[in-house]
Short mmCIF file of C-alpha atoms in Angstrom, two decimals:
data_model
loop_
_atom_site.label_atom_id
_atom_site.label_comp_id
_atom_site.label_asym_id
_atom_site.label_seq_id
_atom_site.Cartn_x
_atom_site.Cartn_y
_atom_site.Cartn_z
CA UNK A 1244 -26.03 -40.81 -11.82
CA UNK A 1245 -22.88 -42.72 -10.69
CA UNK A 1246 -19.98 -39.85 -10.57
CA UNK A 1247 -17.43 -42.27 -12.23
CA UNK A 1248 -19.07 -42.78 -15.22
CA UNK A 1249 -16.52 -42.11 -18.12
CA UNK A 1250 -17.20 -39.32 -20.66
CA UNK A 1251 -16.97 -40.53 -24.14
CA UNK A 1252 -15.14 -38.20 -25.51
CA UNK A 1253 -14.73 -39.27 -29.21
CA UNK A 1254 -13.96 -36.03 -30.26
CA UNK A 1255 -10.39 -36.35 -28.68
CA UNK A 1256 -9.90 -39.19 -30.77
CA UNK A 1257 -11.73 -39.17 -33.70
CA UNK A 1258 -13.03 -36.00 -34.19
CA UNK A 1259 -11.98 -32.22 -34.72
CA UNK A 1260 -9.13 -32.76 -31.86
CA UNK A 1261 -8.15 -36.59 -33.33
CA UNK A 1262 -7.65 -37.75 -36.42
CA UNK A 1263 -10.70 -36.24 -37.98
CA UNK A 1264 -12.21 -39.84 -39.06
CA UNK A 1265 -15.57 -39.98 -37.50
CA UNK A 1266 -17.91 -40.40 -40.36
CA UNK A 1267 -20.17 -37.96 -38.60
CA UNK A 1268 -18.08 -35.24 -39.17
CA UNK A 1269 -19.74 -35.10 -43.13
CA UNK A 1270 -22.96 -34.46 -41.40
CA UNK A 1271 -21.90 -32.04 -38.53
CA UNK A 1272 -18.69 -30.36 -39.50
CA UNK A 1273 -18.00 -29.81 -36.29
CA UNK A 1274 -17.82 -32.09 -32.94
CA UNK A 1275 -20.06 -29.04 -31.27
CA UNK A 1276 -22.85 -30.08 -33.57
CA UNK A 1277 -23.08 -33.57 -33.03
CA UNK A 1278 -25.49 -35.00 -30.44
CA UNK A 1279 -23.01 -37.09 -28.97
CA UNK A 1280 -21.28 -34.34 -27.93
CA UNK A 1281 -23.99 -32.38 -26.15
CA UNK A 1282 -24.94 -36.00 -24.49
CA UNK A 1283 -21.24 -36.07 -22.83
CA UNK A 1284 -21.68 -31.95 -22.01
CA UNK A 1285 -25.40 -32.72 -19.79
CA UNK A 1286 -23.45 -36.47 -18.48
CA UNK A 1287 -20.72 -33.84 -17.12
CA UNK A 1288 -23.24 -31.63 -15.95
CA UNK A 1289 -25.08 -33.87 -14.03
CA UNK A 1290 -22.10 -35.39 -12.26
CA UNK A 1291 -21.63 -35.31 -8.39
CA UNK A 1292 -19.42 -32.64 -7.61
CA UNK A 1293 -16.24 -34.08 -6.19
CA UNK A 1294 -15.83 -33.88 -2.30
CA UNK A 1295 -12.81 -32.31 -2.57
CA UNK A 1296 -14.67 -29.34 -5.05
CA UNK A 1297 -16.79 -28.79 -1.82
CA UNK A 1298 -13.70 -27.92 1.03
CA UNK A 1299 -11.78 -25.85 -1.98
CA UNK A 1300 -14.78 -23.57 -2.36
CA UNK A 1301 -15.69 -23.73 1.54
CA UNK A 1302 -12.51 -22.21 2.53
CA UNK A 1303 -12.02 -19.84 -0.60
CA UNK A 1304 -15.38 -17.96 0.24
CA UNK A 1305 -14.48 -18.17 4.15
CA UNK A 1306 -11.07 -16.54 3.41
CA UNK A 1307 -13.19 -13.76 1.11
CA UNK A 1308 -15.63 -13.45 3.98
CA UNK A 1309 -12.75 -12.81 6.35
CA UNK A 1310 -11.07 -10.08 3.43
CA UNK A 1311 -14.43 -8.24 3.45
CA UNK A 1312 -14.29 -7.41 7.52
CA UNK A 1313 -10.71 -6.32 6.70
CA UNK A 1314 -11.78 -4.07 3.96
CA UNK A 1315 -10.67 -0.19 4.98
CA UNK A 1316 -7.13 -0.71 5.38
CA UNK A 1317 -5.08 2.44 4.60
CA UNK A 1318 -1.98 2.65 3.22
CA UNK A 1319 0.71 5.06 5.06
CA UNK A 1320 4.30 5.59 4.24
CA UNK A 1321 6.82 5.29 7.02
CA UNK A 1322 10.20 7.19 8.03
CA UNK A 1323 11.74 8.26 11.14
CA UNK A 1324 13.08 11.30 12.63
CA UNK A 1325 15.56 10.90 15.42
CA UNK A 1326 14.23 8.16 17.19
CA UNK A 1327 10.33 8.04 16.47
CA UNK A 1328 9.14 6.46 13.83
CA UNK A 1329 6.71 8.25 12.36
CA UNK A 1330 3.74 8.11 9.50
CA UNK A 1331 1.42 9.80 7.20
CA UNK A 1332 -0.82 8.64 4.26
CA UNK A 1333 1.07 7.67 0.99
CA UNK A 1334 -1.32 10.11 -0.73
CA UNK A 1335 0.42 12.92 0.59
CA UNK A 1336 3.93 12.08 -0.41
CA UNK A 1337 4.45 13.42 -4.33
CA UNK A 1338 8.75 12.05 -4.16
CA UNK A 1339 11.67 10.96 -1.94
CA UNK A 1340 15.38 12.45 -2.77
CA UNK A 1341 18.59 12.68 -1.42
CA UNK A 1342 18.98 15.46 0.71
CA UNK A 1343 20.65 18.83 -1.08
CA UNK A 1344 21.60 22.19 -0.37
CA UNK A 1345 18.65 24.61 1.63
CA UNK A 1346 19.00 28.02 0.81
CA UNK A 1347 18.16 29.60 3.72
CA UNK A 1348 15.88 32.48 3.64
CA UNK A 1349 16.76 36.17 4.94
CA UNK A 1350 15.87 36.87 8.23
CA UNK A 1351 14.14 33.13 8.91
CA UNK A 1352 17.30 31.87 11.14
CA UNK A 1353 14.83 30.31 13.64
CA UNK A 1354 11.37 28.66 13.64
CA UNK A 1355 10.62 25.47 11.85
CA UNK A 1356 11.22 26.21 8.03
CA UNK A 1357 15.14 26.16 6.95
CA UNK A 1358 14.75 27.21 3.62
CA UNK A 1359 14.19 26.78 -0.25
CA UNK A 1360 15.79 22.96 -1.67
CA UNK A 1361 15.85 22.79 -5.67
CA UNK A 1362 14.02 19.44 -6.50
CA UNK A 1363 13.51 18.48 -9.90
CA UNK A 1364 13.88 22.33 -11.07
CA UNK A 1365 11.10 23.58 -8.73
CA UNK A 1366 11.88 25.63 -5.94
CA UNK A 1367 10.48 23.68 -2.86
CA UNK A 1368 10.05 25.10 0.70
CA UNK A 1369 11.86 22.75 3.24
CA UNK A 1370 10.87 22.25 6.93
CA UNK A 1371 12.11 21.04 10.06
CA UNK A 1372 10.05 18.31 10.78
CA UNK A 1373 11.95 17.66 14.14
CA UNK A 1374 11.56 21.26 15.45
CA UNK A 1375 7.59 21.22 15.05
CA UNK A 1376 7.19 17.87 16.66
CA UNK A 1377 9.98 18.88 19.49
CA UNK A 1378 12.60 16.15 18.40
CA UNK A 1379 15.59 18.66 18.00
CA UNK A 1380 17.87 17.02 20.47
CA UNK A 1381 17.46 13.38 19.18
CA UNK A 1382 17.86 14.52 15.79
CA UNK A 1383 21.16 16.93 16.62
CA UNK A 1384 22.97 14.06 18.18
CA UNK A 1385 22.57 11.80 15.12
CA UNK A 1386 23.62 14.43 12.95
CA UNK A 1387 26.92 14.78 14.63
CA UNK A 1388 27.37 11.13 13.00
CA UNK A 1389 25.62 11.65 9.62
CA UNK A 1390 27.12 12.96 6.53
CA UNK A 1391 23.84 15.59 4.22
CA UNK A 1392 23.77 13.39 1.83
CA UNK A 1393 22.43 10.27 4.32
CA UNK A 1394 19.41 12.23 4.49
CA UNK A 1395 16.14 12.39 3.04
CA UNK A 1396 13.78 14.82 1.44
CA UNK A 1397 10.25 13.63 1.62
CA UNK A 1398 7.97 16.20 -0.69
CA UNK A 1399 4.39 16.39 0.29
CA UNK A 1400 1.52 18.17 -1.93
CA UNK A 1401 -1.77 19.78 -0.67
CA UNK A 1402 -4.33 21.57 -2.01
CA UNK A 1403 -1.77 22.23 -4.66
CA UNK A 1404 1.30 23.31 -3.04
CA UNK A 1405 4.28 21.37 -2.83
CA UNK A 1406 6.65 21.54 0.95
CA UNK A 1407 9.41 19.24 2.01
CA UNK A 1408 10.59 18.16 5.30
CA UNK A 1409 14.10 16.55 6.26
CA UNK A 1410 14.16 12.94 7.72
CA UNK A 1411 16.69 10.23 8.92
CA UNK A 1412 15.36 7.26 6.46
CA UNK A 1413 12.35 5.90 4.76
CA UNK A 1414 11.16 2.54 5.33
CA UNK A 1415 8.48 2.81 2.41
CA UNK A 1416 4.85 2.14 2.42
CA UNK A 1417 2.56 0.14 5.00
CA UNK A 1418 -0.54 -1.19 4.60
CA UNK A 1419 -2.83 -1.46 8.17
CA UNK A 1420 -6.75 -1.56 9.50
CA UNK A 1421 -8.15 1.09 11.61
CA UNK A 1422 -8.83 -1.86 14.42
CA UNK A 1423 -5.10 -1.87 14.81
CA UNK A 1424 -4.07 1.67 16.24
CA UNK A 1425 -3.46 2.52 19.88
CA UNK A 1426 -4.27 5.27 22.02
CA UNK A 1427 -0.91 7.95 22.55
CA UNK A 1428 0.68 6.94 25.31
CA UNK A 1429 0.59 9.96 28.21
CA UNK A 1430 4.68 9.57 28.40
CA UNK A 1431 5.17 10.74 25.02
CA UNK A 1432 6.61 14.45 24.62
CA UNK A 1433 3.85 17.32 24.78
CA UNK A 1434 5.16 18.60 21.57
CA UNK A 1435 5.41 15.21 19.96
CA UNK A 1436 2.07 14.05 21.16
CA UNK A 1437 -0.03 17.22 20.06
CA UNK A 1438 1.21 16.25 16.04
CA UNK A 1439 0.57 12.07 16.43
CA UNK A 1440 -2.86 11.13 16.46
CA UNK A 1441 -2.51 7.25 16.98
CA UNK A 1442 -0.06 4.59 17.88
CA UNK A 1443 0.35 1.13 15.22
CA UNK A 1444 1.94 -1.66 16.56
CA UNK A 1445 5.00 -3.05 14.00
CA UNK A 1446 7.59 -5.66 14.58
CA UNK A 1447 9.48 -4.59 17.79
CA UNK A 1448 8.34 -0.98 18.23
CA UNK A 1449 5.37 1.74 17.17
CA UNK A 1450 4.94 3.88 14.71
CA UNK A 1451 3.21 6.77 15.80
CA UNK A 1452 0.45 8.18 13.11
CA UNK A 1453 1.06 12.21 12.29
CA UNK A 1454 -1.93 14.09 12.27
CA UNK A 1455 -1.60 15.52 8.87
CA UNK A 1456 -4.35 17.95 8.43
CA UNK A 1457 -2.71 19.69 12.32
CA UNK A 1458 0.45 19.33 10.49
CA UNK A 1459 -0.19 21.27 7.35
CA UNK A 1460 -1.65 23.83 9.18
CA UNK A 1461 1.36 24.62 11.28
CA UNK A 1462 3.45 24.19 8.14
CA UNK A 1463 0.68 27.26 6.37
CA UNK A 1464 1.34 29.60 9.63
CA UNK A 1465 4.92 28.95 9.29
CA UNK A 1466 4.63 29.41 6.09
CA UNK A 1467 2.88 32.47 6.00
CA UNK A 1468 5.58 34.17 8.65
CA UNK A 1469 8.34 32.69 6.75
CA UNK A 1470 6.99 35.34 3.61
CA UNK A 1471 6.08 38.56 5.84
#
């Protein structure tokens, strides 16, 4: 059937969408019923689909196709401390404040947890992030040059249980596919390195990808000390 063939489409016109004059609609009440219009309905069906139709749907289930072998990103939320930039999964993180007071706890002068913050009414242990992963001097020689209140509280939540850690900034939440991390480079600090369990590639630099479940469970023995 020749594709240009014109629809007749006297419903436009005359019918329920025109002026309403077709004598038909007596018969039919509405342009649905008529004959005509299911003839113009099978004429459109039957028409040659437009080359054009073709390439759109071509490269729309190509593009789908190339969506499904990406499927499995993971979505991690970025910050840095001293000079790494670091990352853990999004799922983790419960808020992000403004740093405020840590009331240290007796006897815990040393070690990796500082102290109770008040966030949001709940008394939340806060720990040194830096002095687990071995990034104390970076992070003391920035400090000299930061006022508190340029720093952040990042609140995590496990099984339950609620512990913050200080950081320089927050860059927010990145989306990336297993394919893309890197091995840890053998020049990166012992300390650092036993806590980061792959590198990502972003923009100029790397971010390198915390081990969390090694992380919490330093934070637990710490923890545990910080209460006997």
């Amino acid at each position: 059937m020749n594709a240009q063939r014109r629809i007749h489409d006297c419903w436009n016109t005359i019918g329920v969408r025109g002026d309403r004059s077709c004598p038909e609609l007596k018969k039919h009440i509405h342009c649905r019923n008529c004959p005509v219009h299911s003839a113009a309905a099978m004429d459109l069906l039957d028409r040659q689909l437009p080359e054009e139709y073709l390439q759109h749907w071509t490269a729309h289930l190509a593009r789908k196709e190339v969506e499904a072998v990406r499927a499995g990103t993971q979505s991690i939320l970025v910050f840095h401390v001293g000079a790494e930039w670091l990352a853990m999964p999004t799922g983790l993180f419960k808020e992000v404040v403004s740093s405020r007071a840590v009331h240290a706890l007796p006897d815990r002068r040393k070690g990796a947890v500082l102290g109770l913050a008040n966030i949001r009414g709940e008394l939340v242990v806060c720990v040194s992030l830096s002095k687990l992963l071995g990034l104390e001097q970076t992070v003391a020689k920035k400090a000299e040059k930061r006022r508190i209140s340029d720093w952040r509280l990042m609140m995590i939540e496990y099984e339950g249980t609620h512990t913050a850690f200080l950081v320089d900034d927050v860059h927010g939440t990145l989306r990336f596919h297993p394919d893309d991390l890197r091995e840890v480079p053998s020049t990166l600090a012992r300390a650092t390195a036993t806590y980061i369990k792959a590198m990502l590639p972003w923009q100029d630099q790397t971010i390198g990808i915390l081990d969390e479940q090694l992380l919490i469970a330093t934070l637990n023995r710490s923890l545990s000390l910080a209460t006997t």
